[in-house]
Tab-separated table of C-alpha atoms in Angstrom:
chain	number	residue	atom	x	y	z
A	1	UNK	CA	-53.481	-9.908	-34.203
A	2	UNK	CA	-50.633	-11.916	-33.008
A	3	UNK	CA	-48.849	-10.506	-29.836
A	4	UNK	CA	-46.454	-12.917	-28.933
A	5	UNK	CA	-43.444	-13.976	-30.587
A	6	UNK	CA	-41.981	-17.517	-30.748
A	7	UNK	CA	-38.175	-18.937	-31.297
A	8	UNK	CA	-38.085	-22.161	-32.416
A	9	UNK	CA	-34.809	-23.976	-32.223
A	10	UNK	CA	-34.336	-27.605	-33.521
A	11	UNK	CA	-31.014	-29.632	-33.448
A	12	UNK	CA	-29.069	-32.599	-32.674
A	13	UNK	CA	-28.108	-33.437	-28.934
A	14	UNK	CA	-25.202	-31.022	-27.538
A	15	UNK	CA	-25.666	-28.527	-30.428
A	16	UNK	CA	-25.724	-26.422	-27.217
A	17	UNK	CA	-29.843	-25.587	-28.105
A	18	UNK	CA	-30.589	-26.229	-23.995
A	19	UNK	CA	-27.670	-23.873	-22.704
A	20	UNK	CA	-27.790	-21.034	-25.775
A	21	UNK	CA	-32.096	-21.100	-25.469
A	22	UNK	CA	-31.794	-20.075	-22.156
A	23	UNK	CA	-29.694	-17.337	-22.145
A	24	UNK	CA	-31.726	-15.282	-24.766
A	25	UNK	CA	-34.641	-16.364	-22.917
A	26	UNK	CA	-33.129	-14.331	-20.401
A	27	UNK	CA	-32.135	-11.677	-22.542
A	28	UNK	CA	-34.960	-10.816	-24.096
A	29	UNK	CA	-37.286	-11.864	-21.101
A	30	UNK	CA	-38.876	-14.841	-22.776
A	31	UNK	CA	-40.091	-17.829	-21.420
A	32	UNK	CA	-37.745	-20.889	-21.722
A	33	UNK	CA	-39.218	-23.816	-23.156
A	34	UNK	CA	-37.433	-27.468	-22.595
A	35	UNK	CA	-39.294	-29.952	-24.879
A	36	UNK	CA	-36.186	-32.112	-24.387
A	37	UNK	CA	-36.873	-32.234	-20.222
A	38	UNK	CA	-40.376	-33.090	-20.770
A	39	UNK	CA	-39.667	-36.462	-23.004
A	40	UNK	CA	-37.351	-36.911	-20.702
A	41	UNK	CA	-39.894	-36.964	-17.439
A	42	UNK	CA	-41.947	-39.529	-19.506
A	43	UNK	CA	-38.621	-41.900	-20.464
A	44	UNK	CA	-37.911	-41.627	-16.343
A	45	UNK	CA	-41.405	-42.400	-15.473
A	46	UNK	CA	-41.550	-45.724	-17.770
A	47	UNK	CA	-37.675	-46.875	-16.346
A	48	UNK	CA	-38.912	-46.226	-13.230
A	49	UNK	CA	-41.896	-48.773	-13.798
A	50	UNK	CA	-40.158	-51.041	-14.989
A	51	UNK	CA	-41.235	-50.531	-18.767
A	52	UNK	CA	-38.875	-51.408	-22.126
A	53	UNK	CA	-38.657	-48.548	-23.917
A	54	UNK	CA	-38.671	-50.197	-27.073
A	55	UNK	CA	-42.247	-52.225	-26.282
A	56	UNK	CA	-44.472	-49.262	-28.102
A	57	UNK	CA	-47.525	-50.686	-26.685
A	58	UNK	CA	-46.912	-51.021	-23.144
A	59	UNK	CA	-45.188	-47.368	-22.998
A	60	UNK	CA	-48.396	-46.216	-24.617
A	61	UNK	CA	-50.738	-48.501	-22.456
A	62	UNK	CA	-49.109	-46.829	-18.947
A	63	UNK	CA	-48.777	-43.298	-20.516
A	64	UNK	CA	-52.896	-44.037	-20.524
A	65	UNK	CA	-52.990	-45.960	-17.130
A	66	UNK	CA	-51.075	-43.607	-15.621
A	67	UNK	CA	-51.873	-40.475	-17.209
A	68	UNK	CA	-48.547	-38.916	-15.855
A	69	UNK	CA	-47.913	-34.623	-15.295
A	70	UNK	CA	-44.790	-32.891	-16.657
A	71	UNK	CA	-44.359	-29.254	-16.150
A	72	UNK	CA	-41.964	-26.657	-16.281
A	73	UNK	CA	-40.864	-23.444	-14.731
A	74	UNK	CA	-38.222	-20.695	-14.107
A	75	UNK	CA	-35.746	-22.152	-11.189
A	76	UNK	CA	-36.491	-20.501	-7.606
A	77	UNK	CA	-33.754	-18.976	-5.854
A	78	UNK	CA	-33.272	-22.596	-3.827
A	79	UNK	CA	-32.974	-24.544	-6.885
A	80	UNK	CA	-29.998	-22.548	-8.930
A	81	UNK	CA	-28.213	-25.275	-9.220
A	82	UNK	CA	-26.693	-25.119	-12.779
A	83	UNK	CA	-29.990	-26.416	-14.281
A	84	UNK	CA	-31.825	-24.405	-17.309
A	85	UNK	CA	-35.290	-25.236	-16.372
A	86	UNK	CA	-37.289	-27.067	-13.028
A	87	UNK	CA	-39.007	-30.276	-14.673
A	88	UNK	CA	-41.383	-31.433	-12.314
A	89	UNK	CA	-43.135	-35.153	-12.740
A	90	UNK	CA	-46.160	-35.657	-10.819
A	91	UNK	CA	-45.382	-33.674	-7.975
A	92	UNK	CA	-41.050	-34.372	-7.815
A	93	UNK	CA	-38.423	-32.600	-9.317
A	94	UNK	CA	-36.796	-34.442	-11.484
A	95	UNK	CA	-34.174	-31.719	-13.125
A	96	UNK	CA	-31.358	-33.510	-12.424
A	97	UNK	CA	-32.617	-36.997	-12.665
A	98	UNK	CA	-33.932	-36.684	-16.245
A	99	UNK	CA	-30.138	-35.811	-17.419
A	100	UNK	CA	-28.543	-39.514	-16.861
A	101	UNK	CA	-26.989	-41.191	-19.288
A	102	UNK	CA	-29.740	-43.699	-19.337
A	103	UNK	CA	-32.386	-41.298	-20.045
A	104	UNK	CA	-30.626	-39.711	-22.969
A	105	UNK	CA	-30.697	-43.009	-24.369
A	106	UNK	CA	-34.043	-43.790	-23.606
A	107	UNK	CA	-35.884	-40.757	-24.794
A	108	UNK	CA	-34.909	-40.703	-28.549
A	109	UNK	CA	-36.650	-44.404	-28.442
A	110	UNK	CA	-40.384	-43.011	-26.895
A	111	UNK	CA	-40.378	-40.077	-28.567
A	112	UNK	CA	-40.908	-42.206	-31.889
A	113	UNK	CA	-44.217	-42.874	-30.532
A	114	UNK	CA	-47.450	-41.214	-31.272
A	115	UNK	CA	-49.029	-41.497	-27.896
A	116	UNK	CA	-45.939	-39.912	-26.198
A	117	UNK	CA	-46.291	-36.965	-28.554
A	118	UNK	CA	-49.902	-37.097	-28.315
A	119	UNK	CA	-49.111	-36.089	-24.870
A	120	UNK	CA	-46.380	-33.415	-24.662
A	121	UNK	CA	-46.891	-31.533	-28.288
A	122	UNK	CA	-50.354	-29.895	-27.280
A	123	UNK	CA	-48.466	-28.905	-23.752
A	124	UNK	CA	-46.226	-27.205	-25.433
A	125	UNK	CA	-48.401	-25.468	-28.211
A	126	UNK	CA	-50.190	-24.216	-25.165
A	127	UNK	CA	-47.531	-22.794	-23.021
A	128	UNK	CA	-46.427	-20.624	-26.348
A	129	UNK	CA	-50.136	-19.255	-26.428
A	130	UNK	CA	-49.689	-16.312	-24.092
A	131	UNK	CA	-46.062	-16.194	-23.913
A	132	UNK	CA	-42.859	-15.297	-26.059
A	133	UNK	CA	-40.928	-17.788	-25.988
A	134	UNK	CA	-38.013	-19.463	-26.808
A	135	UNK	CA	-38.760	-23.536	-27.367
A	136	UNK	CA	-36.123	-26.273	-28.133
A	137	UNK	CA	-36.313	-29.445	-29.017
A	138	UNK	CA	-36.003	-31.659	-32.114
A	139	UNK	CA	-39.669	-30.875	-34.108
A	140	UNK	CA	-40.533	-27.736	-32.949
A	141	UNK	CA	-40.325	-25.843	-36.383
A	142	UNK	CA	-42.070	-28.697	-38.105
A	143	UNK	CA	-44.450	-29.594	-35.755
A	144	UNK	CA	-44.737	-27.989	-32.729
A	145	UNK	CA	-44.527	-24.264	-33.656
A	146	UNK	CA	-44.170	-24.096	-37.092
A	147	UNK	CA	-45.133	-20.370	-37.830
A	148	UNK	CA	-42.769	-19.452	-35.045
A	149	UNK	CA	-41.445	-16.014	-35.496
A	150	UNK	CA	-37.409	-17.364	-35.753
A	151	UNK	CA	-37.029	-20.724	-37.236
A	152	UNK	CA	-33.294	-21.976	-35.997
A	153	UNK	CA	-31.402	-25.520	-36.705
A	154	UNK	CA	-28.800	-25.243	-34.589
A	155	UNK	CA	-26.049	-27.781	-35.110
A	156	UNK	CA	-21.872	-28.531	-34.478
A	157	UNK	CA	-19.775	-31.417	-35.723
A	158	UNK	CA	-20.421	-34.236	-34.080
A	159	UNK	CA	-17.156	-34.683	-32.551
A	160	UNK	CA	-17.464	-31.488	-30.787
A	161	UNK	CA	-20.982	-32.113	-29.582
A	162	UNK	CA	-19.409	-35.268	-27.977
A	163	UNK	CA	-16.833	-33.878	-26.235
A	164	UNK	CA	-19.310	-31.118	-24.942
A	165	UNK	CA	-21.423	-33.795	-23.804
A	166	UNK	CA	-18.873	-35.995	-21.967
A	167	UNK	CA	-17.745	-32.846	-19.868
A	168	UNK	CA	-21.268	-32.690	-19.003
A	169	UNK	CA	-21.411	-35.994	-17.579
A	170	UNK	CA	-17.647	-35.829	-15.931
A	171	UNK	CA	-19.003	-33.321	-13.975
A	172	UNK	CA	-22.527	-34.936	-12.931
A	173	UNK	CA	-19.851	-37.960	-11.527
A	174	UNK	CA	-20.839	-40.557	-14.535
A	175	UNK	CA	-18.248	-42.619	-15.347
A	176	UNK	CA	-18.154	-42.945	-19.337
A	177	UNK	CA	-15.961	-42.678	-22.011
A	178	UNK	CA	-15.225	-39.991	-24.676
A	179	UNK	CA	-15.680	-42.406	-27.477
A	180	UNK	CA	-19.047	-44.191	-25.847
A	181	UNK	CA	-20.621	-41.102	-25.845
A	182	UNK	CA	-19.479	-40.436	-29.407
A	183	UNK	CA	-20.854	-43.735	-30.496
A	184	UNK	CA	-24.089	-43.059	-28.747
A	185	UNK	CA	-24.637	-39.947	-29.926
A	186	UNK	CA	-23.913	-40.685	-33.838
A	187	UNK	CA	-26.164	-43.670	-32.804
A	188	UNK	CA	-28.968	-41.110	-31.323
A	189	UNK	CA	-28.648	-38.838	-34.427
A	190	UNK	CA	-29.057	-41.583	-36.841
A	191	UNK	CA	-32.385	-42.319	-34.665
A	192	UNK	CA	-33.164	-38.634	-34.531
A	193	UNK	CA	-33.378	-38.277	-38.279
A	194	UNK	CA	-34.835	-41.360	-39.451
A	195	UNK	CA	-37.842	-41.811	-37.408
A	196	UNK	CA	-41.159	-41.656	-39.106
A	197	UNK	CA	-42.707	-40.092	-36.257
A	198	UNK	CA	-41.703	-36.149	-36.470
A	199	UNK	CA	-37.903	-36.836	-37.872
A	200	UNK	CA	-35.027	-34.132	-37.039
A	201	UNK	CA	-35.137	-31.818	-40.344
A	202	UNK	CA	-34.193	-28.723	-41.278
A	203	UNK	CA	-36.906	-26.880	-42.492
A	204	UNK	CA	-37.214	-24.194	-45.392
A	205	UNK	CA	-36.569	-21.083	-43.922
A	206	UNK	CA	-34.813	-21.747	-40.921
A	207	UNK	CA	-31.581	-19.911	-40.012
A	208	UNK	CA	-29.013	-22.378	-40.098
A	209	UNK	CA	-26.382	-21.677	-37.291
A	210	UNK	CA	-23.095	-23.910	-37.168
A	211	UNK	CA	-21.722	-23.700	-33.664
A	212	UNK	CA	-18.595	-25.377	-33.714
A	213	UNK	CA	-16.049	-23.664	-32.447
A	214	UNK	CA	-18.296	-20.465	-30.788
A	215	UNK	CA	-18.863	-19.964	-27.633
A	216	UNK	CA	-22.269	-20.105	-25.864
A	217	UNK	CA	-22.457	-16.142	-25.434
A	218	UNK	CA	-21.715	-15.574	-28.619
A	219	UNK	CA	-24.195	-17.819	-30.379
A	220	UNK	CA	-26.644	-16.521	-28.190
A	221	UNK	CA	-25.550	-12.566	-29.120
A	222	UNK	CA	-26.173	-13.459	-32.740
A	223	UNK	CA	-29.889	-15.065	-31.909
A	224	UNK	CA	-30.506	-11.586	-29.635
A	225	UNK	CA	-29.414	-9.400	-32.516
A	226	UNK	CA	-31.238	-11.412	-35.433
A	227	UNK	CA	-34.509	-11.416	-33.184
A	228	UNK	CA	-34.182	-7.463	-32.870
A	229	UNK	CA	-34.156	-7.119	-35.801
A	230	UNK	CA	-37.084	-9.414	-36.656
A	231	UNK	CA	-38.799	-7.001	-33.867
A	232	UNK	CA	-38.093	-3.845	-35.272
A	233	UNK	CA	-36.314	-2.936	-31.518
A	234	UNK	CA	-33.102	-1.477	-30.366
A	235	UNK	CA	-30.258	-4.067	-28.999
A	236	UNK	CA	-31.424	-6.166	-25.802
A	237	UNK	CA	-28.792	-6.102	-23.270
């Protein structure tokens, strides 16, 4: 019999999946799962070598030669920073350094290709094996967990989701524009959706949930409440 139970939330970048995940993680003492963060570690590790993202075979060729680590777990008391999740890659944190501009742009590219999801998709299946959790990401309820327990696309105008992003990178001290990030990110959903590899969907039976305009907590109250009910349990507070 199945023991654990699984939230799966899909969605477009700044949909506020990272920020919203976490919080009912916390609330219902589930394990937060960053898929995001660990494409990221692997787009960092092939800048950092010097790789072009968009050369398929030579990302795939050091992903073998290299055989890189990415792993995840609950911040320590030293590393509250802000961040939702410690990413380590081989050894370093990263947490921080996977969240550049240049990353975000760089990760919708590689994770196009089989060998990268080769890689982090049977990570992830395995960390959800003897935990609840709550995972996020863009294929999770089609391919990653796709008898999760909660299905969820979570998405918000795009204009919104750009202007939720730019404050994020304001505050990180990168110097970009409201409408560059706006471009990039219609730009990254367009990627997102039309990839053959494991596209951004929605997938029958997943809750739909429209953020624009709410407010993390509250987004996050309505997951709480809908998985309580899923559980058969009083209100988690």
């Amino acid at each position: 019999m199945k023991k654990t139970f699984h939230i799966a939330i899909d969605g477009p970048v700044a949909a506020g999946k990272g920020t919203t995940a976490k919080l009912v993680a916390q609330r219902l003492g589930f394990l937060y799962v960053d898929t995001g963060a660990m494409y990221r570690a692997l787009a960092l590790k092939m800048i950092r070598d010097g790789i072009t993202l968009t050369d398929e075979p030579s990302v795939s060729a050091k992903l073998v030669e290299t055989n890189p680590k990415v792993s995840l777990r609950v911040p320590t008391d030293e590393e509250r920073d802000g961040r939702l999740c410690t990413v380590i890659l081989d050894g370093e944190d990263v947490s921080w350094k996977v969240r550049t501009e240049e990353v975000s742009k760089g990760v919708s590219v590689i994770t196009q290709y089989a060998e990268v999801r080769d890689l982090i998709t049977p990570m992830a299946r395995a960390i959800s094996e003897t935990n609840n959790v709550v995972m996020e990401g863009r294929d999770i309820t089609s391919v990653v967990l796709p008898n999760a327990d909660l299905k969820i696309y979570m998405e918000a105008e795009a204009m919104e989701r750009a202007r939720r992003r730019h404050r994020e990178l304001l505050m990180r001290g990168e110097d970009i524009s409201l409408e560059t990030v706006h471009a990039d990110l219609v730009e990254r959903d367009e990627r997102d959706s039309n990839r053959e590899i494991a596209p951004l969907k929605k997938v029958p039976g997943a809750w739909i949930l429209d953020t624009t305009g709410m407010t993390i907590d509250l987004v996050a109250e309505k997951i709480v409440e809908r998985v309580n009910e899923l559980r058969g349990v009083g209100l988690v507070v």
